[in-house]
mmCIF file of C-alpha atoms in Angstrom:
data_model
loop_
_atom_site.group_PDB
_atom_site.id
_atom_site.type_symbol
_atom_site.label_atom_id
_atom_site.label_comp_id
_atom_site.label_asym_id
_atom_site.label_seq_id
_atom_site.Cartn_x
_atom_site.Cartn_y
_atom_site.Cartn_z
ATOM 1 C CA MET A 7 55.609 89.365 -8.767
ATOM 2 C CA ALA A 8 52.390 88.482 -10.533
ATOM 3 C CA TRP A 9 51.235 91.577 -12.363
ATOM 4 C CA THR A 10 47.754 92.124 -13.708
ATOM 5 C CA GLN A 11 46.326 94.070 -16.603
ATOM 6 C CA ALA A 12 45.120 96.624 -14.047
ATOM 7 C CA ASP A 13 48.751 97.164 -12.933
ATOM 8 C CA ILE A 14 49.756 97.694 -16.567
ATOM 9 C CA ASP A 15 46.930 100.170 -17.100
ATOM 10 C CA ARG A 16 47.889 102.141 -13.955
ATOM 11 C CA LEU A 17 51.524 102.329 -15.041
ATOM 12 C CA LYS A 18 50.579 103.478 -18.542
ATOM 13 C CA LYS A 19 48.305 106.151 -17.059
ATOM 14 C CA ALA A 20 51.113 107.368 -14.791
ATOM 15 C CA MET A 21 53.552 107.450 -17.708
ATOM 16 C CA ALA A 22 51.106 109.391 -19.868
ATOM 17 C CA SER A 23 50.570 111.982 -17.148
ATOM 18 C CA GLY A 24 54.284 112.345 -16.407
ATOM 19 C CA VAL A 25 54.044 110.976 -12.869
ATOM 20 C CA LYS A 26 56.873 108.772 -11.583
ATOM 21 C CA GLN A 27 54.829 107.142 -8.833
ATOM 22 C CA THR A 28 52.127 104.481 -9.065
ATOM 23 C CA MET A 29 50.466 101.691 -7.098
ATOM 24 C CA GLU A 30 51.693 98.187 -7.875
ATOM 25 C CA GLY A 31 50.339 95.130 -6.126
ATOM 26 C CA GLY A 32 48.936 97.215 -3.280
ATOM 27 C CA ARG A 33 52.082 99.246 -2.637
ATOM 28 C CA MET A 34 53.366 102.597 -3.858
ATOM 29 C CA VAL A 35 56.312 102.413 -6.267
ATOM 30 C CA THR A 36 58.451 105.411 -7.240
ATOM 31 C CA PHE A 37 60.611 105.261 -10.362
ATOM 32 C CA ASP A 38 63.852 107.192 -10.804
ATOM 33 C CA THR A 39 63.549 107.629 -14.564
ATOM 34 C CA PHE A 40 61.052 107.313 -17.380
ATOM 35 C CA GLU A 41 63.291 104.599 -18.821
ATOM 36 C CA ALA A 42 62.847 102.571 -15.629
ATOM 37 C CA MET A 43 59.089 102.865 -16.086
ATOM 38 C CA GLN A 44 59.387 101.680 -19.694
ATOM 39 C CA ASN A 45 61.463 98.685 -18.596
ATOM 40 C CA ARG A 46 58.940 97.741 -15.910
ATOM 41 C CA LEU A 47 56.084 98.090 -18.392
ATOM 42 C CA ALA A 48 57.837 95.750 -20.828
ATOM 43 C CA MET A 49 58.335 93.166 -18.058
ATOM 44 C CA MET A 50 54.714 93.447 -16.969
ATOM 45 C CA GLU A 51 53.337 93.079 -20.487
ATOM 46 C CA ALA A 52 55.565 90.089 -21.200
ATOM 47 C CA GLU A 53 54.430 88.319 -18.027
ATOM 48 C CA VAL A 54 50.746 89.015 -18.530
ATOM 49 C CA SER A 55 50.838 87.919 -22.191
ATOM 50 C CA ARG A 56 52.520 84.582 -21.254
ATOM 51 C CA ARG A 57 49.760 83.562 -18.883
ATOM 52 C CA PRO A 58 47.461 80.921 -20.261
ATOM 53 C CA ALA A 59 44.002 82.168 -20.942
ATOM 54 C CA SER A 60 41.370 80.749 -18.709
ATOM 55 C CA PHE A 61 38.763 78.742 -20.490
ATOM 56 C CA SER A 62 35.607 76.909 -19.765
ATOM 57 C CA ARG A 63 35.213 73.405 -21.070
ATOM 58 C CA LYS A 64 31.740 72.092 -21.694
ATOM 59 C CA ALA A 65 31.104 68.415 -22.084
ATOM 60 C CA ARG A 66 28.082 66.922 -23.678
ATOM 61 C CA TYR A 67 27.085 63.390 -22.808
ATOM 62 C CA VAL A 68 24.926 61.450 -25.142
ATOM 63 C CA SER A 69 23.213 58.302 -24.030
ATOM 64 C CA GLU A 70 22.736 55.608 -26.625
#
């Protein structure tokens, strides 16, 4: 699954509030344990940090 930073932020918010349920990719996910939430968070962060950053390339043409 392709996670986003928004998914990470929602999971962190749920963990901080003690809730074991959160939205992920448009669906509700319920975790059995806090450890399961920590594992999912680690997977999400690893995937999001591996994605190449988008960039904009500007070219300048000079006529001689």
